[in-house]
Short mmCIF file of N, CA and C in Angstrom, two decimals:
data_model
loop_
_atom_site.label_atom_id
_atom_site.label_comp_id
_atom_site.label_asym_id
_atom_site.label_seq_id
_atom_site.Cartn_x
_atom_site.Cartn_y
_atom_site.Cartn_z
N UNK A 1 -134.30 35.87 48.06
CA UNK A 1 -133.05 36.37 48.39
C UNK A 1 -133.02 35.87 49.86
N UNK A 2 -133.89 34.73 50.28
CA UNK A 2 -134.09 34.24 51.62
C UNK A 2 -132.60 33.58 52.02
N UNK A 3 -131.90 33.11 51.06
CA UNK A 3 -130.60 32.50 51.54
C UNK A 3 -129.54 33.45 51.47
N UNK A 4 -129.63 34.73 51.12
CA UNK A 4 -128.54 35.84 51.35
C UNK A 4 -129.21 37.06 52.31
N UNK A 5 -128.21 37.61 52.49
CA UNK A 5 -128.26 38.78 53.52
C UNK A 5 -128.29 40.20 52.89
N UNK A 6 -128.71 41.20 53.62
CA UNK A 6 -128.70 42.40 53.29
C UNK A 6 -128.03 43.32 54.21
N UNK A 7 -127.12 44.17 53.46
CA UNK A 7 -126.51 45.35 54.35
C UNK A 7 -127.10 46.81 53.76
N UNK A 8 -127.08 47.72 54.60
CA UNK A 8 -127.59 49.03 54.48
C UNK A 8 -126.40 49.83 55.26
N UNK A 9 -125.96 50.92 54.58
CA UNK A 9 -125.09 51.83 55.51
C UNK A 9 -125.28 53.15 55.17
N UNK A 10 -125.57 53.94 56.29
CA UNK A 10 -125.90 55.32 55.84
C UNK A 10 -124.69 55.93 56.74
N UNK A 11 -124.60 57.23 56.29
CA UNK A 11 -123.41 58.03 57.00
C UNK A 11 -123.78 59.49 57.03
N UNK A 12 -124.98 59.66 57.11
CA UNK A 12 -125.77 60.98 57.17
C UNK A 12 -125.23 61.76 56.17
N UNK A 13 -124.86 63.15 56.30
CA UNK A 13 -124.56 63.88 55.13
C UNK A 13 -123.19 63.77 54.69
N UNK A 14 -122.44 62.65 55.17
CA UNK A 14 -120.98 62.70 54.92
C UNK A 14 -120.78 61.46 53.71
N UNK A 15 -120.11 61.45 52.75
CA UNK A 15 -120.02 60.59 51.73
C UNK A 15 -118.65 59.61 52.26
N UNK A 16 -118.94 58.37 51.88
CA UNK A 16 -117.93 57.53 52.58
C UNK A 16 -117.52 56.19 51.53
N UNK A 17 -116.49 55.49 51.45
CA UNK A 17 -116.26 54.49 50.88
C UNK A 17 -116.47 53.14 51.72
N UNK A 18 -117.09 52.43 51.26
CA UNK A 18 -117.28 51.18 52.18
C UNK A 18 -116.42 49.77 51.57
N UNK A 19 -115.85 49.15 52.52
CA UNK A 19 -115.02 47.93 52.24
C UNK A 19 -115.66 46.67 53.13
N UNK A 20 -115.94 45.71 52.52
CA UNK A 20 -116.45 44.51 53.39
C UNK A 20 -115.06 43.70 53.21
N UNK A 21 -114.58 43.39 54.59
CA UNK A 21 -113.37 42.45 54.45
C UNK A 21 -112.35 42.73 53.29
N UNK A 22 -111.96 44.02 53.20
CA UNK A 22 -111.09 44.83 52.47
C UNK A 22 -111.52 44.56 50.83
N UNK A 23 -112.97 44.40 50.73
CA UNK A 23 -113.20 44.35 49.37
C UNK A 23 -114.19 45.53 49.39
N UNK A 24 -113.52 46.26 48.10
CA UNK A 24 -114.53 47.78 47.88
C UNK A 24 -115.89 47.24 47.78
N UNK A 25 -116.83 47.70 48.29
CA UNK A 25 -118.21 47.89 48.13
C UNK A 25 -118.81 48.93 46.93
N UNK A 26 -118.80 50.26 47.58
CA UNK A 26 -119.43 51.06 46.98
C UNK A 26 -119.33 52.22 47.94
N UNK A 27 -120.11 53.42 47.30
CA UNK A 27 -120.15 54.83 48.29
C UNK A 27 -121.39 54.73 49.18
N UNK A 28 -121.31 55.31 50.26
CA UNK A 28 -122.59 55.64 51.03
C UNK A 28 -123.50 56.72 50.35
N UNK A 29 -124.80 56.66 50.53
CA UNK A 29 -125.61 55.61 51.04
C UNK A 29 -125.68 54.37 50.35
N UNK A 30 -125.65 53.27 50.93
CA UNK A 30 -125.47 52.03 50.46
C UNK A 30 -126.59 50.81 50.70
N UNK A 31 -127.08 50.18 49.79
CA UNK A 31 -128.04 49.10 50.20
C UNK A 31 -127.71 47.98 49.35
N UNK A 32 -127.62 46.70 49.86
CA UNK A 32 -127.26 45.44 48.70
C UNK A 32 -127.83 44.29 49.73
N UNK A 33 -128.85 43.58 49.04
CA UNK A 33 -129.53 42.47 49.46
C UNK A 33 -128.88 41.14 49.08
N UNK A 34 -128.05 41.09 48.32
CA UNK A 34 -127.37 39.97 47.94
C UNK A 34 -125.95 39.64 48.38
N UNK A 35 -125.72 39.52 49.61
CA UNK A 35 -124.46 39.26 50.05
C UNK A 35 -124.70 38.13 50.71
N UNK A 36 -123.54 37.10 51.06
CA UNK A 36 -123.55 35.87 51.67
C UNK A 36 -123.44 36.04 53.05
N UNK A 37 -124.31 35.44 53.90
CA UNK A 37 -124.47 35.50 55.33
C UNK A 37 -123.19 35.13 55.86
N UNK A 38 -122.77 35.79 57.06
CA UNK A 38 -121.38 35.65 57.67
C UNK A 38 -121.19 36.66 58.50
N UNK A 39 -119.94 36.55 59.23
CA UNK A 39 -119.18 37.56 60.00
C UNK A 39 -118.25 38.38 59.35
N UNK A 40 -118.38 39.64 59.25
CA UNK A 40 -117.20 40.44 58.27
C UNK A 40 -116.97 41.70 59.13
N UNK A 41 -116.04 42.18 58.61
CA UNK A 41 -115.52 43.54 59.07
C UNK A 41 -115.86 44.56 58.13
N UNK A 42 -116.59 45.54 58.40
CA UNK A 42 -117.02 46.63 57.55
C UNK A 42 -116.01 47.95 57.76
N UNK A 43 -115.52 48.27 56.66
CA UNK A 43 -114.70 49.68 57.00
C UNK A 43 -115.34 50.68 56.28
N UNK A 44 -115.68 51.78 56.97
CA UNK A 44 -116.43 52.92 56.36
C UNK A 44 -115.10 54.05 56.62
N UNK A 45 -114.86 54.45 55.22
CA UNK A 45 -113.84 55.36 54.96
C UNK A 45 -114.39 56.61 54.37
N UNK A 46 -114.53 57.73 55.04
CA UNK A 46 -115.05 59.00 54.73
C UNK A 46 -114.15 59.55 53.54
N UNK A 47 -114.76 60.33 52.68
CA UNK A 47 -114.14 60.98 51.59
C UNK A 47 -113.52 62.17 52.03
N UNK A 48 -113.89 62.76 52.93
CA UNK A 48 -113.33 63.91 53.78
C UNK A 48 -112.28 63.42 54.57
N UNK A 49 -110.85 63.77 54.13
CA UNK A 49 -109.75 63.11 54.98
C UNK A 49 -109.54 63.78 56.07
N UNK A 50 -110.19 64.78 56.71
CA UNK A 50 -110.30 64.99 57.95
C UNK A 50 -111.07 64.27 58.90
N UNK A 51 -111.71 63.53 58.25
CA UNK A 51 -112.45 62.33 59.17
C UNK A 51 -111.73 60.93 59.01
N UNK A 52 -111.93 60.25 60.17
CA UNK A 52 -111.29 58.75 60.24
C UNK A 52 -112.03 57.90 59.79
N UNK A 53 -111.38 56.82 59.36
CA UNK A 53 -112.14 55.51 58.94
C UNK A 53 -112.41 54.83 60.10
N UNK A 54 -113.29 53.80 60.07
CA UNK A 54 -113.69 53.03 61.12
C UNK A 54 -113.81 51.60 60.63
N UNK A 55 -113.47 50.72 61.43
CA UNK A 55 -113.58 49.05 61.20
C UNK A 55 -114.97 48.76 62.11
N UNK A 56 -115.81 48.19 61.75
CA UNK A 56 -116.82 47.56 62.57
C UNK A 56 -117.14 46.21 62.29
N UNK A 57 -116.99 45.30 63.43
CA UNK A 57 -117.22 43.97 62.89
C UNK A 57 -118.87 43.74 62.88
N UNK A 58 -119.56 43.19 61.81
CA UNK A 58 -120.76 42.93 61.58
C UNK A 58 -121.24 41.38 61.32
N UNK A 59 -122.37 41.24 61.65
CA UNK A 59 -122.86 39.83 61.27
C UNK A 59 -124.01 39.88 60.20
N UNK A 60 -124.00 39.40 59.30
CA UNK A 60 -124.93 39.46 58.04
C UNK A 60 -125.98 37.96 58.33
N UNK A 61 -127.08 38.14 58.64
CA UNK A 61 -128.18 36.85 58.79
C UNK A 61 -128.88 36.93 57.56
N UNK A 62 -128.99 35.37 57.13
CA UNK A 62 -129.89 35.28 55.91
C UNK A 62 -131.25 35.77 56.10
N UNK A 63 -131.95 36.35 55.20
CA UNK A 63 -133.11 36.57 54.80
C UNK A 63 -133.39 38.03 55.62
N UNK A 64 -132.60 38.76 56.26
CA UNK A 64 -132.48 39.91 56.89
C UNK A 64 -131.52 40.92 56.60
N UNK A 65 -131.71 42.00 56.92
CA UNK A 65 -130.56 43.56 56.39
C UNK A 65 -129.97 43.81 57.86
N UNK A 66 -128.82 44.08 57.74
CA UNK A 66 -128.05 44.57 58.94
C UNK A 66 -127.86 46.04 58.52
N UNK A 67 -128.36 46.75 59.46
CA UNK A 67 -128.20 48.27 58.96
C UNK A 67 -127.13 49.06 59.90
N UNK A 68 -126.21 49.84 59.36
CA UNK A 68 -125.42 50.59 59.78
C UNK A 68 -125.49 52.10 59.58
N UNK A 69 -125.68 52.96 60.95
CA UNK A 69 -126.05 54.21 60.82
C UNK A 69 -124.87 54.94 61.27
N UNK A 70 -124.04 55.38 60.47
CA UNK A 70 -122.70 55.98 61.26
C UNK A 70 -122.53 57.33 61.09
N UNK A 71 -121.83 58.08 61.84
CA UNK A 71 -121.58 59.48 62.06
C UNK A 71 -120.10 59.43 62.12
N UNK A 72 -119.32 59.69 61.17
CA UNK A 72 -117.80 59.51 61.24
C UNK A 72 -117.36 60.91 62.01
N UNK A 73 -116.34 60.89 62.81
CA UNK A 73 -115.77 61.93 63.35
C UNK A 73 -114.25 62.22 63.02
N UNK A 74 -113.75 63.19 63.79
CA UNK A 74 -112.27 63.55 63.19
C UNK A 74 -111.21 62.63 63.95
N UNK A 75 -111.91 61.87 64.85
CA UNK A 75 -111.11 60.94 65.64
C UNK A 75 -111.96 59.79 65.92
N UNK A 76 -111.14 58.53 66.29
CA UNK A 76 -112.10 57.31 66.52
C UNK A 76 -112.85 57.46 67.78
N UNK A 77 -112.40 58.36 68.60
CA UNK A 77 -113.21 58.63 69.94
C UNK A 77 -114.61 59.43 69.49
N UNK A 78 -114.32 60.15 68.56
CA UNK A 78 -115.54 61.04 68.48
C UNK A 78 -116.39 60.64 67.33
N UNK A 79 -116.13 59.41 66.49
CA UNK A 79 -117.18 58.69 65.84
C UNK A 79 -117.96 57.77 66.53
N UNK A 80 -119.00 57.61 65.96
CA UNK A 80 -120.24 56.95 66.54
C UNK A 80 -121.28 56.69 65.82
N UNK A 81 -122.13 55.55 66.34
CA UNK A 81 -123.32 55.09 65.49
C UNK A 81 -123.88 53.73 65.96
N UNK A 82 -124.72 53.34 65.09
CA UNK A 82 -125.43 52.25 65.67
C UNK A 82 -125.47 50.96 64.75
N UNK A 83 -125.44 49.89 65.05
CA UNK A 83 -125.59 48.78 64.05
C UNK A 83 -126.82 47.82 64.48
N UNK A 84 -127.67 47.84 63.57
CA UNK A 84 -128.92 46.91 63.68
C UNK A 84 -128.54 45.70 62.95
N UNK A 85 -128.65 44.52 63.80
CA UNK A 85 -128.60 43.15 63.31
C UNK A 85 -129.57 42.34 63.73
N UNK A 86 -130.38 41.77 62.86
CA UNK A 86 -131.62 41.04 63.06
C UNK A 86 -131.77 39.61 62.52
N UNK A 87 -132.17 38.62 63.63
CA UNK A 87 -132.32 37.21 62.98
C UNK A 87 -133.61 36.65 63.69
N UNK A 88 -133.88 35.70 63.24
CA UNK A 88 -135.31 34.91 63.80
C UNK A 88 -134.79 34.57 65.46
N UNK A 89 -135.62 34.65 66.08
CA UNK A 89 -135.56 34.35 67.67
C UNK A 89 -135.16 32.83 67.70
N UNK A 90 -134.32 32.33 68.58
CA UNK A 90 -134.11 30.86 68.57
C UNK A 90 -135.64 30.24 68.86
N UNK A 91 -136.22 30.58 69.67
CA UNK A 91 -137.38 29.93 69.99
C UNK A 91 -138.59 29.94 68.86
N UNK A 92 -138.36 30.99 68.00
CA UNK A 92 -139.27 31.17 67.11
C UNK A 92 -140.41 31.90 67.49
N UNK A 93 -140.55 32.37 68.79
CA UNK A 93 -141.62 33.21 69.09
C UNK A 93 -141.16 34.20 69.99
N UNK A 94 -142.08 35.45 69.98
CA UNK A 94 -141.82 36.69 70.67
C UNK A 94 -140.60 37.32 69.94
N UNK A 95 -140.74 38.81 70.40
CA UNK A 95 -139.60 39.58 69.55
C UNK A 95 -138.68 40.04 70.93
N UNK A 96 -137.33 40.24 70.66
CA UNK A 96 -136.53 40.70 71.70
C UNK A 96 -135.57 41.75 71.24
N UNK A 97 -135.26 42.62 71.96
CA UNK A 97 -133.98 43.44 71.65
C UNK A 97 -132.94 43.34 72.77
N UNK A 98 -131.78 43.17 72.12
CA UNK A 98 -130.59 43.22 72.85
C UNK A 98 -129.88 44.51 72.52
N UNK A 99 -129.70 45.23 73.69
CA UNK A 99 -128.85 46.53 73.50
C UNK A 99 -127.47 46.20 74.11
N UNK A 100 -126.50 46.60 73.09
CA UNK A 100 -125.13 46.54 73.54
C UNK A 100 -124.41 47.98 73.13
N UNK A 101 -123.60 48.50 74.15
CA UNK A 101 -123.25 49.81 74.07
C UNK A 101 -121.68 49.78 74.16
N UNK A 102 -121.00 50.64 73.43
CA UNK A 102 -119.38 50.70 73.79
C UNK A 102 -119.34 52.26 74.01
N UNK A 103 -119.06 52.69 75.35
CA UNK A 103 -118.48 51.78 76.38
C UNK A 103 -120.01 51.21 76.96
N UNK A 104 -119.72 50.41 78.13
CA UNK A 104 -120.92 49.84 78.75
C UNK A 104 -121.52 50.84 79.66
N UNK A 105 -122.66 50.43 80.21
CA UNK A 105 -123.30 50.86 81.37
C UNK A 105 -123.76 52.50 80.81
N UNK A 106 -124.14 52.35 79.42
CA UNK A 106 -124.81 53.77 79.08
C UNK A 106 -126.18 53.93 79.73
N UNK A 107 -126.86 54.91 79.65
CA UNK A 107 -128.17 55.11 80.01
C UNK A 107 -129.09 54.79 78.96
N UNK A 108 -129.99 53.84 79.07
CA UNK A 108 -130.94 53.59 77.92
C UNK A 108 -132.42 53.92 78.20
N UNK A 109 -133.09 54.63 77.60
CA UNK A 109 -134.60 54.88 77.50
C UNK A 109 -135.07 54.43 76.28
N UNK A 110 -136.08 53.32 76.70
CA UNK A 110 -136.88 52.78 75.46
C UNK A 110 -138.34 53.29 75.68
N UNK A 111 -138.66 53.89 74.49
CA UNK A 111 -140.25 54.23 74.35
C UNK A 111 -140.42 55.24 75.83
N UNK A 112 -139.54 56.10 76.03
CA UNK A 112 -139.86 57.13 77.12
C UNK A 112 -139.87 56.31 78.40
N UNK A 113 -139.51 55.01 78.65
CA UNK A 113 -139.64 54.46 79.96
C UNK A 113 -138.68 54.73 80.76
N UNK A 114 -138.34 53.84 81.73
CA UNK A 114 -137.70 53.82 82.96
C UNK A 114 -136.28 53.87 82.24
N UNK A 115 -135.46 54.63 82.80
CA UNK A 115 -133.84 54.70 82.54
C UNK A 115 -133.25 53.35 82.91
N UNK A 116 -132.60 52.60 82.13
CA UNK A 116 -131.81 51.63 82.48
C UNK A 116 -130.46 51.58 82.12
N UNK A 117 -129.60 50.32 82.18
CA UNK A 117 -128.26 50.59 81.84
C UNK A 117 -127.92 49.43 80.87
N UNK A 118 -127.20 49.75 80.05
CA UNK A 118 -126.50 48.66 78.82
C UNK A 118 -125.57 47.79 79.69
N UNK A 119 -125.21 46.64 79.38
CA UNK A 119 -125.93 45.86 78.06
C UNK A 119 -127.44 45.64 78.90
N UNK A 120 -128.61 45.47 77.96
CA UNK A 120 -129.86 44.94 78.46
C UNK A 120 -130.41 44.30 77.29
N UNK A 121 -131.27 43.44 77.58
CA UNK A 121 -132.28 42.38 76.91
C UNK A 121 -133.48 42.67 77.32
N UNK A 122 -134.30 43.10 76.27
CA UNK A 122 -135.89 43.43 76.47
C UNK A 122 -136.73 42.37 75.61
N UNK A 123 -137.48 41.63 76.51
CA UNK A 123 -138.15 40.45 75.89
C UNK A 123 -139.66 41.07 75.44
N UNK A 124 -140.20 39.96 74.63
CA UNK A 124 -141.64 40.21 74.25
C UNK A 124 -142.06 41.68 73.88
N UNK A 125 -141.29 42.24 73.18
CA UNK A 125 -141.33 43.48 72.80
C UNK A 125 -142.80 43.55 71.70
N UNK A 126 -143.50 44.67 71.68
CA UNK A 126 -144.63 44.49 70.69
C UNK A 126 -144.14 44.90 69.32
N UNK A 127 -144.78 44.35 68.44
CA UNK A 127 -144.37 44.75 66.92
C UNK A 127 -144.65 46.24 66.71
N UNK A 128 -143.65 46.55 65.74
CA UNK A 128 -144.07 47.98 65.07
C UNK A 128 -142.95 48.96 65.59
N UNK A 129 -143.11 50.18 65.45
CA UNK A 129 -141.96 51.19 65.54
C UNK A 129 -141.85 51.47 67.18
N UNK A 130 -140.54 51.54 67.53
CA UNK A 130 -140.20 51.96 68.86
C UNK A 130 -138.97 52.94 69.01
N UNK A 131 -139.02 53.80 69.83
CA UNK A 131 -137.78 54.73 69.85
C UNK A 131 -137.06 54.52 70.98
N UNK A 132 -135.78 54.95 71.24
CA UNK A 132 -134.84 54.69 72.20
C UNK A 132 -133.72 55.79 72.25
N UNK A 133 -133.16 55.89 73.45
CA UNK A 133 -132.23 57.02 73.49
C UNK A 133 -131.18 56.61 74.33
N UNK A 134 -129.96 56.75 73.97
CA UNK A 134 -128.78 56.15 74.64
C UNK A 134 -127.84 57.39 75.08
N UNK A 135 -127.56 57.53 76.20
CA UNK A 135 -126.78 58.46 76.58
C UNK A 135 -125.58 58.13 77.60
N UNK A 136 -124.79 58.96 77.95
CA UNK A 136 -123.70 58.82 78.75
C UNK A 136 -123.00 60.05 79.15
N UNK A 137 -122.64 60.71 80.23
CA UNK A 137 -121.87 61.88 80.37
C UNK A 137 -120.75 61.95 79.42
N UNK A 138 -120.36 63.23 78.72
CA UNK A 138 -119.38 63.58 77.88
C UNK A 138 -119.35 62.96 76.50
N UNK A 139 -120.50 62.17 76.32
CA UNK A 139 -120.71 61.33 74.97
C UNK A 139 -121.93 62.01 74.43
N UNK A 140 -121.90 61.87 72.92
CA UNK A 140 -123.03 62.42 72.41
C UNK A 140 -124.30 61.56 72.34
N UNK A 141 -125.32 62.03 72.69
CA UNK A 141 -126.67 61.18 72.80
C UNK A 141 -127.16 60.99 71.69
N UNK A 142 -127.51 59.76 71.46
CA UNK A 142 -128.12 59.16 70.20
C UNK A 142 -129.58 58.75 70.40
N UNK A 143 -130.45 59.21 69.44
CA UNK A 143 -131.99 58.84 69.48
C UNK A 143 -132.08 58.07 68.40
N UNK A 144 -132.63 56.95 68.43
CA UNK A 144 -133.04 56.11 67.14
C UNK A 144 -134.51 55.49 67.10
N UNK A 145 -134.88 55.11 66.37
CA UNK A 145 -136.27 54.41 66.02
C UNK A 145 -135.84 52.97 65.35
N UNK A 146 -136.53 52.00 66.15
CA UNK A 146 -136.47 50.70 65.71
C UNK A 146 -137.97 50.00 65.14
N UNK A 147 -137.76 49.12 64.13
CA UNK A 147 -138.89 48.50 63.93
C UNK A 147 -138.91 47.00 64.58
N UNK A 148 -139.86 46.72 65.10
CA UNK A 148 -139.88 45.44 65.72
C UNK A 148 -140.58 44.32 64.77
N UNK A 149 -140.10 43.23 64.23
CA UNK A 149 -140.71 42.43 63.43
C UNK A 149 -141.02 41.08 64.34
N UNK A 150 -142.22 40.50 64.10
CA UNK A 150 -142.59 39.53 64.71
C UNK A 150 -141.67 38.48 64.77
N UNK A 151 -141.58 37.56 65.96
CA UNK A 151 -140.67 36.41 66.12
C UNK A 151 -138.99 36.73 65.75
N UNK A 152 -138.81 37.95 65.89
CA UNK A 152 -137.23 38.42 65.51
C UNK A 152 -136.63 39.02 66.47
N UNK A 153 -135.41 38.59 66.82
CA UNK A 153 -134.73 39.40 67.80
C UNK A 153 -133.71 40.28 67.01
N UNK A 154 -133.64 41.51 67.79
CA UNK A 154 -132.66 42.53 67.25
C UNK A 154 -131.48 42.80 68.10
N UNK A 155 -130.36 42.90 67.59
CA UNK A 155 -129.36 43.22 68.12
C UNK A 155 -128.64 44.47 67.98
N UNK A 156 -128.71 45.46 68.98
CA UNK A 156 -128.43 46.81 68.43
C UNK A 156 -127.14 47.04 69.17
N UNK A 157 -126.23 47.52 68.44
CA UNK A 157 -124.86 47.72 69.08
C UNK A 157 -124.73 49.27 68.87
N UNK A 158 -124.72 49.98 69.80
CA UNK A 158 -124.48 51.49 69.75
C UNK A 158 -123.02 51.91 70.29
N UNK A 159 -122.35 52.54 69.38
CA UNK A 159 -120.98 53.00 69.65
C UNK A 159 -121.23 54.43 69.83
N UNK A 160 -120.64 54.86 71.04
CA UNK A 160 -120.98 56.15 71.58
C UNK A 160 -119.72 57.02 71.23
N UNK A 161 -120.03 58.15 70.32
CA UNK A 161 -118.88 59.05 70.08
C UNK A 161 -118.65 60.01 71.49
N UNK A 162 -117.38 60.42 71.51
CA UNK A 162 -117.38 61.64 72.71
C UNK A 162 -117.95 62.88 72.20
N UNK A 163 -118.54 63.70 73.13
CA UNK A 163 -118.71 64.91 72.72
C UNK A 163 -117.65 65.65 72.57
N UNK A 164 -117.51 66.55 71.73
CA UNK A 164 -116.47 67.62 71.41
C UNK A 164 -116.65 68.64 72.22
N UNK A 165 -115.88 68.67 73.40
CA UNK A 165 -116.12 69.95 74.25
C UNK A 165 -115.18 71.11 73.65
N UNK A 166 -116.09 72.24 73.40
CA UNK A 166 -115.46 73.39 72.88
C UNK A 166 -114.23 73.67 73.79
N UNK A 167 -114.32 73.88 74.80
CA UNK A 167 -113.28 74.42 75.92
C UNK A 167 -112.10 73.53 75.48
N UNK A 168 -112.25 72.25 75.65
CA UNK A 168 -111.21 71.32 75.59
C UNK A 168 -110.65 71.72 74.21
N UNK A 169 -111.27 71.94 73.05
CA UNK A 169 -110.78 72.15 71.78
C UNK A 169 -110.01 73.25 71.90
N UNK A 170 -110.58 74.52 72.52
CA UNK A 170 -109.78 75.70 72.72
C UNK A 170 -108.46 75.35 73.46
N UNK A 171 -108.45 74.70 74.49
CA UNK A 171 -107.36 74.47 75.37
C UNK A 171 -106.36 73.83 74.37
N UNK A 172 -106.56 72.39 73.52
CA UNK A 172 -105.81 72.08 72.86
C UNK A 172 -104.91 72.99 71.82
N UNK A 173 -105.84 73.74 71.16
CA UNK A 173 -105.22 74.81 70.09
C UNK A 173 -104.41 75.61 70.82
N UNK A 174 -104.94 76.17 71.88
CA UNK A 174 -103.73 77.24 72.84
C UNK A 174 -102.37 76.40 73.05
N UNK A 175 -102.59 75.28 73.56
CA UNK A 175 -101.46 74.62 73.83
C UNK A 175 -100.49 74.49 72.60
N UNK A 176 -101.13 73.86 71.43
CA UNK A 176 -100.22 73.79 70.18
C UNK A 176 -99.70 75.12 69.76
N UNK A 177 -100.50 76.20 70.10
CA UNK A 177 -99.91 77.44 69.33
C UNK A 177 -98.83 77.89 70.30
N UNK A 178 -99.02 78.02 71.65
CA UNK A 178 -98.01 78.79 72.48
C UNK A 178 -97.22 77.88 73.41
N UNK A 179 -96.47 76.79 72.96
CA UNK A 179 -95.42 76.23 73.87
C UNK A 179 -94.39 77.04 74.37
N UNK A 180 -93.79 77.68 73.38
CA UNK A 180 -92.69 78.67 73.74
C UNK A 180 -93.11 79.62 74.72
N UNK A 181 -94.25 80.40 74.43
CA UNK A 181 -94.75 81.46 75.36
C UNK A 181 -94.80 80.79 76.76
N UNK A 182 -95.38 79.54 76.79
CA UNK A 182 -95.45 78.91 78.12
C UNK A 182 -94.09 78.97 79.07
N UNK A 183 -93.18 78.20 78.18
CA UNK A 183 -91.94 78.18 78.93
C UNK A 183 -91.49 79.70 79.35
N UNK A 184 -91.39 80.65 78.32
CA UNK A 184 -90.95 81.95 78.86
C UNK A 184 -91.54 82.53 80.24
N UNK A 185 -92.97 82.46 80.18
CA UNK A 185 -93.65 82.86 81.18
C UNK A 185 -93.21 82.03 82.67
N UNK A 186 -92.99 80.80 82.61
CA UNK A 186 -92.68 80.14 83.56
C UNK A 186 -91.20 80.84 83.97
N UNK A 187 -90.32 81.01 83.16
CA UNK A 187 -88.90 81.67 83.71
C UNK A 187 -89.33 82.81 84.31
N UNK A 188 -90.39 83.66 83.79
CA UNK A 188 -90.51 85.01 84.27
C UNK A 188 -90.94 84.75 86.01
N UNK A 189 -91.80 83.80 85.89
CA UNK A 189 -92.33 83.43 87.34
C UNK A 189 -91.17 83.09 88.44
N UNK A 190 -90.19 82.25 87.91
CA UNK A 190 -89.24 81.83 88.60
C UNK A 190 -88.42 83.13 89.09
N UNK A 191 -88.16 84.19 88.23
CA UNK A 191 -87.48 85.20 88.39
C UNK A 191 -88.09 86.20 89.41
N UNK A 192 -89.42 86.34 89.48
CA UNK A 192 -90.11 87.21 90.49
C UNK A 192 -89.91 86.46 91.76
N UNK A 193 -90.08 84.94 91.82
CA UNK A 193 -89.54 84.29 92.97
C UNK A 193 -88.20 84.51 93.66
N UNK A 194 -87.27 84.63 92.90
CA UNK A 194 -85.85 84.77 93.17
C UNK A 194 -85.89 86.27 93.95
N UNK A 195 -86.53 87.30 93.06
CA UNK A 195 -86.26 88.56 93.69
C UNK A 195 -86.85 88.85 94.91
N UNK A 196 -87.98 88.17 95.15
CA UNK A 196 -88.62 88.40 96.49
C UNK A 196 -87.73 87.80 97.43
#
C-alpha cells in the first residue's frame, strides 16, 4: 500500500459521518489505508444534531496514515481536536515535529519540558512515544501522545475549542428567557429617577 495513503478518524464517544471532498466514507471510528494521496477536505458530521459539522483540510501522504482525533462541540468555537500528518523528512535524516495551532500563540509543553509558543518546529526528536500539552486561556487544554518514526516529520495541527464557561452559559440562557423582564425593570428604574 506504499503508493496509497491512510486516514484514521476518531471522534471519542460521539458517532459521526465522514465525508472526503463531499464523498461519504463511513461512520467513526474509521480507518482506511487505501486512499489516493492528496489534499482533501474532511467533513465530520456528528449524528447528534445538537453538535456541529466541521470541515478540516487534510493532506494524505503515500505510505503514511493521517490521523484526526476530533471532539465535536455544539458550535464551531467549542469544537476542537488534532490532525497528525506524517511524511518522510526532506533530507531523509532525523525526525521533526511541526506544531501548528488554531489560534496561534498557544502554550506548548513537549515531554514536560519548557513552555514554548506555537507555531513551533522541533528538530532531531528521538524515536518513540512523546507527550505534549497545548493550552490557551479560555480554551480547553489538550493532551496528546505522538509516536515519532525515524526520518519522518510529523505536522500536528491542533484546533483548540473554546472552554464552555458555565457562567457564560447561564447568562446566555437568562438573557434568552428574560428580555421582557429586563425592559420592564429598566422602566421602573427610570420611574424611580423621576420620582426623586
